[in-house]
Amino acid sequence: EADIYQTPRYLVIGTGKKITLECSQTMGHDKMYWYQQDPGMELHLIHYSYGVNSTEKGDLSSESTVSRIRTEHFPLTLESARPSHTSQYLCASSEAAGGYQETQYFGPGTRLLVL
Amino acid sequence: GENVEQHPSTLSVQEGDSAVIKCTYSDSASNYFPWYKQELGKRPQLIIDIRSNVGEKKDQRIAVTLNKTAKHFSLHITETQPEDSAVYFCARTDGLTFGKGTHLIIQP
């Protein structure tokens, strides 16, 4: 079944550690996104991509990096985790349909706790 | 970039009553207007969307209306039920910005 997957689902880590959050989609979508969201609160865009070898910065991009080497894979790396990074991270994807925005499909999220 | 302003931030209605959530945008070129629902502990999911060539779209108890002149689009939920309790988000046409969300509470 076509879906979008995130691993790990939960992560507890110490300050200063480097972490990579994985996101994969089997929907064949070109566009992918990373958001940070505290429970029930606003979605903040971290990074996005229009396709392979394309990466763009969102509002919260300064402390993280992404790569898009394959269409289906869009990992997010925090170089040095801090307690302020404690949050939920949501990955999403959508088609890039001739300039028209399409529905975004979200993954289940990764809940990160930095001690 | 252009943002979307969403109101209200919290809405409490009696079960069976109607709920309306509104988003205002500023970019005249906007042509796609989606609404997402996020239940507690779950991922956001699209519930309804509309494109700029129509003024209203309905799907059972939910509807979206678009006023291009006033640059706003609204989510309407009729005959509200307990399962409608959630956070609802509108989004900018390019999908890069979401409204701040509306917590909809259905009172029994």
PDB file of C-alpha atoms in Angstrom:
ATOM      1  CA  GLU A   1       0.000   0.000   0.000  1.00  0.00           C
ATOM      2  CA  ALA A   2       1.344   3.446  -0.909  1.00  0.00           C
ATOM      3  CA  ASP A   3       2.201   5.363   2.224  1.00  0.00           C
ATOM      4  CA  ILE A   4       4.734   7.575   3.934  1.00  0.00           C
ATOM      5  CA  TYR A   5       6.909   6.117   6.684  1.00  0.00           C
ATOM      6  CA  GLN A   6       9.014   7.632   9.428  1.00  0.00           C
ATOM      7  CA  THR A   7      11.613   6.058  11.711  1.00  0.00           C
ATOM      8  CA  PRO A   8      12.196   6.050  14.547  1.00  0.00           C
ATOM      9  CA  ARG A   9       8.739   6.750  15.953  1.00  0.00           C
ATOM     10  CA  TYR A  10      10.198   7.740  19.337  1.00  0.00           C
ATOM     11  CA  LEU A  11      13.723   8.845  20.219  1.00  0.00           C
ATOM     12  CA  VAL A  12      15.306   9.897  23.516  1.00  0.00           C
ATOM     13  CA  ILE A  13      18.807  11.284  23.167  1.00  0.00           C
ATOM     14  CA  GLY A  14      21.353  13.362  25.034  1.00  0.00           C
ATOM     15  CA  THR A  15      22.364  16.928  24.300  1.00  0.00           C
ATOM     16  CA  GLY A  16      25.056  17.307  21.642  1.00  0.00           C
ATOM     17  CA  LYS A  17      24.324  14.071  19.803  1.00  0.00           C
ATOM     18  CA  LYS A  18      23.943  13.961  16.033  1.00  0.00           C
ATOM     19  CA  ILE A  19      20.686  12.352  14.903  1.00  0.00           C
ATOM     20  CA  THR A  20      19.044  11.493  11.610  1.00  0.00           C
ATOM     21  CA  LEU A  21      15.290  11.143  11.248  1.00  0.00           C
ATOM     22  CA  GLU A  22      14.268   8.944   8.347  1.00  0.00           C
ATOM     23  CA  CYS A  23      11.360   9.517   5.963  1.00  0.00           C
ATOM     24  CA  SER A  24      10.380   7.354   3.018  1.00  0.00           C
ATOM     25  CA  GLN A  25       7.357   7.445   0.738  1.00  0.00           C
ATOM     26  CA  THR A  26       6.086   4.883  -1.730  1.00  0.00           C
ATOM     27  CA  MET A  27       3.576   7.268  -3.325  1.00  0.00           C
ATOM     28  CA  GLY A  28       5.823   8.364  -6.185  1.00  0.00           C
ATOM     29  CA  HIS A  29       5.570  12.000  -5.098  1.00  0.00           C
ATOM     30  CA  ASP A  30       8.100  14.615  -6.170  1.00  0.00           C
ATOM     31  CA  LYS A  31       7.654  17.123  -3.341  1.00  0.00           C
ATOM     32  CA  MET A  32       8.608  16.324   0.240  1.00  0.00           C
ATOM     33  CA  TYR A  33       8.563  18.385   3.432  1.00  0.00           C
ATOM     34  CA  TRP A  34       9.702  18.351   7.043  1.00  0.00           C
ATOM     35  CA  TYR A  35       7.684  20.109   9.769  1.00  0.00           C
ATOM     36  CA  GLN A  36       8.195  20.579  13.482  1.00  0.00           C
ATOM     37  CA  GLN A  37       5.041  20.508  15.581  1.00  0.00           C
ATOM     38  CA  ASP A  38       4.415  20.607  19.307  1.00  0.00           C
ATOM     39  CA  PRO A  39       1.229  18.626  20.143  1.00  0.00           C
ATOM     40  CA  GLY A  40      -1.859  20.343  18.747  1.00  0.00           C
ATOM     41  CA  MET A  41       0.081  23.442  17.823  1.00  0.00           C
ATOM     42  CA  GLU A  42       1.232  25.210  14.676  1.00  0.00           C
ATOM     43  CA  LEU A  43       3.153  23.376  11.926  1.00  0.00           C
ATOM     44  CA  HIS A  44       6.561  24.954  11.322  1.00  0.00           C
ATOM     45  CA  LEU A  45       8.286  24.214   8.003  1.00  0.00           C
ATOM     46  CA  ILE A  46      11.915  23.119   8.424  1.00  0.00           C
ATOM     47  CA  HIS A  47      12.982  22.024   4.928  1.00  0.00           C
ATOM     48  CA  TYR A  48      11.350  20.995   1.664  1.00  0.00           C
ATOM     49  CA  SER A  49      12.305  19.506  -1.676  1.00  0.00           C
ATOM     50  CA  TYR A  50      10.839  19.697  -5.191  1.00  0.00           C
ATOM     51  CA  GLY A  51      12.574  16.508  -6.297  1.00  0.00           C
ATOM     52  CA  VAL A  52      15.905  14.686  -6.488  1.00  0.00           C
ATOM     53  CA  ASN A  53      18.877  16.955  -5.716  1.00  0.00           C
ATOM     54  CA  SER A  54      16.543  19.796  -4.730  1.00  0.00           C
ATOM     55  CA  THR A  55      16.489  21.074  -1.137  1.00  0.00           C
ATOM     56  CA  GLU A  56      15.084  24.351   0.188  1.00  0.00           C
ATOM     57  CA  LYS A  57      15.123  25.967   3.628  1.00  0.00           C
ATOM     58  CA  GLY A  58      12.035  26.717   5.643  1.00  0.00           C
ATOM     59  CA  ASP A  59      11.640  28.935   8.695  1.00  0.00           C
ATOM     60  CA  LEU A  60      13.392  26.583  11.141  1.00  0.00           C
ATOM     61  CA  SER A  61      16.216  25.298   8.968  1.00  0.00           C
ATOM     62  CA  SER A  62      19.256  26.777  10.690  1.00  0.00           C
ATOM     63  CA  GLU A  63      20.116  23.820  12.921  1.00  0.00           C
ATOM     64  CA  SER A  64      19.420  20.955  10.551  1.00  0.00           C
ATOM     65  CA  THR A  65      20.209  19.611   7.098  1.00  0.00           C
ATOM     66  CA  VAL A  66      18.407  17.412   4.581  1.00  0.00           C
ATOM     67  CA  SER A  67      19.324  15.484   1.461  1.00  0.00           C
ATOM     68  CA  ARG A  68      17.308  14.159  -1.490  1.00  0.00           C
ATOM     69  CA  ILE A  69      19.390  11.615  -3.345  1.00  0.00           C
ATOM     70  CA  ARG A  70      16.428   9.353  -4.151  1.00  0.00           C
ATOM     71  CA  THR A  71      12.846  10.352  -4.895  1.00  0.00           C
ATOM     72  CA  GLU A  72      11.412   8.242  -2.105  1.00  0.00           C
ATOM     73  CA  HIS A  73      13.855   9.179   0.663  1.00  0.00           C
ATOM     74  CA  PHE A  74      14.211  12.516   2.517  1.00  0.00           C
ATOM     75  CA  PRO A  75      16.234  12.237   5.767  1.00  0.00           C
ATOM     76  CA  LEU A  76      16.560  15.102   8.274  1.00  0.00           C
ATOM     77  CA  THR A  77      19.768  15.481  10.303  1.00  0.00           C
ATOM     78  CA  LEU A  78      20.228  17.481  13.488  1.00  0.00           C
ATOM     79  CA  GLU A  79      23.957  18.054  13.838  1.00  0.00           C
ATOM     80  CA  SER A  80      23.906  18.706  17.597  1.00  0.00           C
ATOM     81  CA  ALA A  81      20.704  17.978  19.468  1.00  0.00           C
ATOM     82  CA  ARG A  82      19.533  20.455  22.130  1.00  0.00           C
ATOM     83  CA  PRO A  83      16.616  20.360  24.594  1.00  0.00           C
ATOM     84  CA  SER A  84      14.918  23.046  22.470  1.00  0.00           C
ATOM     85  CA  HIS A  85      14.684  20.440  19.688  1.00  0.00           C
ATOM     86  CA  THR A  86      12.292  18.382  21.787  1.00  0.00           C
ATOM     87  CA  SER A  87       9.162  18.162  19.648  1.00  0.00           C
ATOM     88  CA  GLN A  88       7.353  16.072  17.070  1.00  0.00           C
ATOM     89  CA  TYR A  89       8.763  15.971  13.544  1.00  0.00           C
ATOM     90  CA  LEU A  90       6.371  15.313  10.670  1.00  0.00           C
ATOM     91  CA  CYS A  91       7.389  14.374   7.152  1.00  0.00           C
ATOM     92  CA  ALA A  92       4.984  14.948   4.253  1.00  0.00           C
ATOM     93  CA  SER A  93       4.862  14.503   0.499  1.00  0.00           C
ATOM     94  CA  SER A  94       2.760  15.718  -2.420  1.00  0.00           C
ATOM     95  CA  GLU A  95       2.677  15.526  -6.178  1.00  0.00           C
ATOM     96  CA  ALA A  96       4.113  18.394  -8.187  1.00  0.00           C
ATOM     97  CA  ALA A  97       1.326  18.569 -10.733  1.00  0.00           C
ATOM     98  CA  GLY A  98       2.116  21.134 -13.385  1.00  0.00           C
ATOM     99  CA  GLY A  99       2.378  24.082 -11.023  1.00  0.00           C
ATOM    100  CA  TYR A 100      -0.785  23.254  -9.081  1.00  0.00           C
ATOM    101  CA  GLN A 101      -0.373  22.389  -5.420  1.00  0.00           C
ATOM    102  CA  GLU A 102      -1.741  19.013  -4.458  1.00  0.00           C
ATOM    103  CA  THR A 103      -2.751  17.343  -1.234  1.00  0.00           C
ATOM    104  CA  GLN A 104      -0.007  16.774   1.303  1.00  0.00           C
ATOM    105  CA  TYR A 105       0.179  13.317   2.866  1.00  0.00           C
ATOM    106  CA  PHE A 106       1.794  13.150   6.274  1.00  0.00           C
ATOM    107  CA  GLY A 107       3.829  10.451   7.939  1.00  0.00           C
ATOM    108  CA  PRO A 108       3.063   9.269  11.499  1.00  0.00           C
ATOM    109  CA  GLY A 109       5.770  11.489  12.989  1.00  0.00           C
ATOM    110  CA  THR A 110       8.865  11.076  15.145  1.00  0.00           C
ATOM    111  CA  ARG A 111       8.598  12.209  18.763  1.00  0.00           C
ATOM    112  CA  LEU A 112      12.005  13.470  19.887  1.00  0.00           C
ATOM    113  CA  LEU A 113      13.068  14.099  23.480  1.00  0.00           C
ATOM    114  CA  VAL A 114      16.481  15.676  24.048  1.00  0.00           C
ATOM    115  CA  LEU A 115      17.744  15.449  27.601  1.00  0.00           C
TER     116      LEU A 115
ATOM    117  CA  GLY B   1       6.333  34.931   1.993  1.00  0.00           C
ATOM    118  CA  GLU B   2       2.573  35.248   2.056  1.00  0.00           C
ATOM    119  CA  ASN B   3       0.787  33.844   5.094  1.00  0.00           C
ATOM    120  CA  VAL B   4      -2.672  32.621   5.942  1.00  0.00           C
ATOM    121  CA  GLU B   5      -4.522  33.971   8.956  1.00  0.00           C
ATOM    122  CA  GLN B   6      -6.836  31.470  10.614  1.00  0.00           C
ATOM    123  CA  HIS B   7      -9.623  32.225  13.104  1.00  0.00           C
ATOM    124  CA  PRO B   8     -10.744  31.398  15.681  1.00  0.00           C
ATOM    125  CA  SER B   9      -7.930  29.628  17.535  1.00  0.00           C
ATOM    126  CA  THR B  10     -10.460  27.740  19.673  1.00  0.00           C
ATOM    127  CA  LEU B  11     -14.114  27.000  18.918  1.00  0.00           C
ATOM    128  CA  SER B  12     -16.505  25.256  21.272  1.00  0.00           C
ATOM    129  CA  VAL B  13     -19.931  24.234  19.950  1.00  0.00           C
ATOM    130  CA  GLN B  14     -22.787  22.078  21.194  1.00  0.00           C
ATOM    131  CA  GLU B  15     -23.120  18.696  19.569  1.00  0.00           C
ATOM    132  CA  GLY B  16     -25.474  19.009  16.620  1.00  0.00           C
ATOM    133  CA  ASP B  17     -24.709  22.684  16.019  1.00  0.00           C
ATOM    134  CA  SER B  18     -22.638  24.056  13.136  1.00  0.00           C
ATOM    135  CA  ALA B  19     -19.022  25.212  13.212  1.00  0.00           C
ATOM    136  CA  VAL B  20     -17.297  27.669  10.888  1.00  0.00           C
ATOM    137  CA  ILE B  21     -13.555  28.296  10.646  1.00  0.00           C
ATOM    138  CA  LYS B  22     -12.131  31.010   8.429  1.00  0.00           C
ATOM    139  CA  CYS B  23      -8.791  31.594   6.718  1.00  0.00           C
ATOM    140  CA  THR B  24      -7.688  34.797   5.065  1.00  0.00           C
ATOM    141  CA  TYR B  25      -4.947  34.944   2.457  1.00  0.00           C
ATOM    142  CA  SER B  26      -3.178  37.811   0.717  1.00  0.00           C
ATOM    143  CA  ASP B  27      -1.747  36.422  -2.531  1.00  0.00           C
ATOM    144  CA  SER B  28      -4.162  37.045  -5.403  1.00  0.00           C
ATOM    145  CA  ALA B  29      -2.491  34.256  -7.373  1.00  0.00           C
ATOM    146  CA  SER B  30      -3.616  31.627  -4.846  1.00  0.00           C
ATOM    147  CA  ASN B  31      -5.554  28.862  -6.587  1.00  0.00           C
ATOM    148  CA  TYR B  32      -5.766  25.941  -4.158  1.00  0.00           C
ATOM    149  CA  PHE B  33      -7.344  26.026  -0.697  1.00  0.00           C
ATOM    150  CA  PRO B  34      -7.110  22.914   1.498  1.00  0.00           C
ATOM    151  CA  TRP B  35      -8.326  22.053   4.969  1.00  0.00           C
ATOM    152  CA  TYR B  36      -6.625  19.444   7.135  1.00  0.00           C
ATOM    153  CA  LYS B  37      -7.887  17.730  10.288  1.00  0.00           C
ATOM    154  CA  GLN B  38      -5.570  16.468  13.002  1.00  0.00           C
ATOM    155  CA  GLU B  39      -7.045  14.289  15.695  1.00  0.00           C
ATOM    156  CA  LEU B  40      -5.249  13.952  19.015  1.00  0.00           C
ATOM    157  CA  GLY B  41      -2.026  11.982  18.600  1.00  0.00           C
ATOM    158  CA  LYS B  42      -2.528  11.463  14.874  1.00  0.00           C
ATOM    159  CA  ARG B  43      -1.161  12.920  11.657  1.00  0.00           C
ATOM    160  CA  PRO B  44      -2.901  15.755   9.764  1.00  0.00           C
ATOM    161  CA  GLN B  45      -5.153  14.522   6.957  1.00  0.00           C
ATOM    162  CA  LEU B  46      -6.874  16.406   4.170  1.00  0.00           C
ATOM    163  CA  ILE B  47     -10.633  16.551   4.663  1.00  0.00           C
ATOM    164  CA  ILE B  48     -11.662  18.870   1.861  1.00  0.00           C
ATOM    165  CA  ASP B  49     -10.128  21.261  -0.648  1.00  0.00           C
ATOM    166  CA  ILE B  50     -11.267  23.700  -3.300  1.00  0.00           C
ATOM    167  CA  ARG B  51      -9.723  25.244  -6.357  1.00  0.00           C
ATOM    168  CA  SER B  52     -10.188  28.833  -7.435  1.00  0.00           C
ATOM    169  CA  ASN B  53     -12.531  28.043 -10.306  1.00  0.00           C
ATOM    170  CA  VAL B  54     -15.377  27.118  -7.941  1.00  0.00           C
ATOM    171  CA  GLY B  55     -17.000  28.938  -5.039  1.00  0.00           C
ATOM    172  CA  GLU B  56     -18.191  26.041  -2.900  1.00  0.00           C
ATOM    173  CA  LYS B  57     -17.605  22.352  -2.442  1.00  0.00           C
ATOM    174  CA  LYS B  58     -19.493  19.928  -0.194  1.00  0.00           C
ATOM    175  CA  ASP B  59     -18.768  16.466   1.129  1.00  0.00           C
ATOM    176  CA  GLN B  60     -21.557  15.193   3.392  1.00  0.00           C
ATOM    177  CA  ARG B  61     -21.417  17.321   6.572  1.00  0.00           C
ATOM    178  CA  ILE B  62     -18.420  19.402   5.595  1.00  0.00           C
ATOM    179  CA  ALA B  63     -18.139  22.182   3.043  1.00  0.00           C
ATOM    180  CA  VAL B  64     -15.607  24.756   1.975  1.00  0.00           C
ATOM    181  CA  THR B  65     -16.534  28.148   0.545  1.00  0.00           C
ATOM    182  CA  LEU B  66     -14.230  30.514  -1.264  1.00  0.00           C
ATOM    183  CA  ASN B  67     -14.585  34.289  -1.567  1.00  0.00           C
ATOM    184  CA  LYS B  68     -11.896  35.400  -3.978  1.00  0.00           C
ATOM    185  CA  THR B  69     -12.865  39.057  -3.788  1.00  0.00           C
ATOM    186  CA  ALA B  70     -12.447  39.171  -0.025  1.00  0.00           C
ATOM    187  CA  LYS B  71      -9.575  36.629  -0.149  1.00  0.00           C
ATOM    188  CA  HIS B  72     -10.888  34.211   2.386  1.00  0.00           C
ATOM    189  CA  PHE B  73     -12.032  30.612   2.486  1.00  0.00           C
ATOM    190  CA  SER B  74     -14.038  28.920   5.194  1.00  0.00           C
ATOM    191  CA  LEU B  75     -14.645  25.431   6.512  1.00  0.00           C
ATOM    192  CA  HIS B  76     -18.221  24.629   7.482  1.00  0.00           C
ATOM    193  CA  ILE B  77     -19.165  21.593   9.556  1.00  0.00           C
ATOM    194  CA  THR B  78     -22.863  20.943  10.083  1.00  0.00           C
ATOM    195  CA  GLU B  79     -24.560  18.648  12.616  1.00  0.00           C
ATOM    196  CA  THR B  80     -21.335  18.373  14.593  1.00  0.00           C
ATOM    197  CA  GLN B  81     -20.514  15.083  16.274  1.00  0.00           C
ATOM    198  CA  PRO B  82     -17.995  14.123  18.990  1.00  0.00           C
ATOM    199  CA  GLU B  83     -15.614  12.728  16.371  1.00  0.00           C
ATOM    200  CA  ASP B  84     -15.335  16.207  14.856  1.00  0.00           C
ATOM    201  CA  SER B  85     -13.285  17.282  17.892  1.00  0.00           C
ATOM    202  CA  ALA B  86      -9.796  17.936  16.515  1.00  0.00           C
ATOM    203  CA  VAL B  87      -7.430  20.651  15.372  1.00  0.00           C
ATOM    204  CA  TYR B  88      -8.166  22.005  11.899  1.00  0.00           C
ATOM    205  CA  PHE B  89      -5.588  23.700   9.691  1.00  0.00           C
ATOM    206  CA  CYS B  90      -5.898  25.657   6.477  1.00  0.00           C
ATOM    207  CA  ALA B  91      -2.861  25.966   4.220  1.00  0.00           C
ATOM    208  CA  ARG B  92      -1.361  28.375   1.740  1.00  0.00           C
ATOM    209  CA  THR B  93      -1.683  27.427  -1.922  1.00  0.00           C
ATOM    210  CA  ASP B  94       1.974  26.413  -2.264  1.00  0.00           C
ATOM    211  CA  GLY B  95       1.671  24.179   0.794  1.00  0.00           C
ATOM    212  CA  LEU B  96       4.605  25.780   2.560  1.00  0.00           C
ATOM    213  CA  THR B  97       2.660  27.546   5.301  1.00  0.00           C
ATOM    214  CA  PHE B  98      -0.267  26.417   7.399  1.00  0.00           C
ATOM    215  CA  GLY B  99      -2.639  28.485   9.470  1.00  0.00           C
ATOM    216  CA  LYS B 100      -2.041  28.365  13.212  1.00  0.00           C
ATOM    217  CA  GLY B 101      -4.864  25.896  13.707  1.00  0.00           C
ATOM    218  CA  THR B 102      -8.317  25.888  15.294  1.00  0.00           C
ATOM    219  CA  HIS B 103      -9.079  23.629  18.231  1.00  0.00           C
ATOM    220  CA  LEU B 104     -12.682  22.521  17.698  1.00  0.00           C
ATOM    221  CA  ILE B 105     -14.370  21.208  20.829  1.00  0.00           C
ATOM    222  CA  ILE B 106     -17.747  19.498  20.558  1.00  0.00           C
ATOM    223  CA  GLN B 107     -19.669  19.783  23.823  1.00  0.00           C
ATOM    224  CA  PRO B 108     -22.064  16.882  24.558  1.00  0.00           C
TER     225      PRO B 108
END
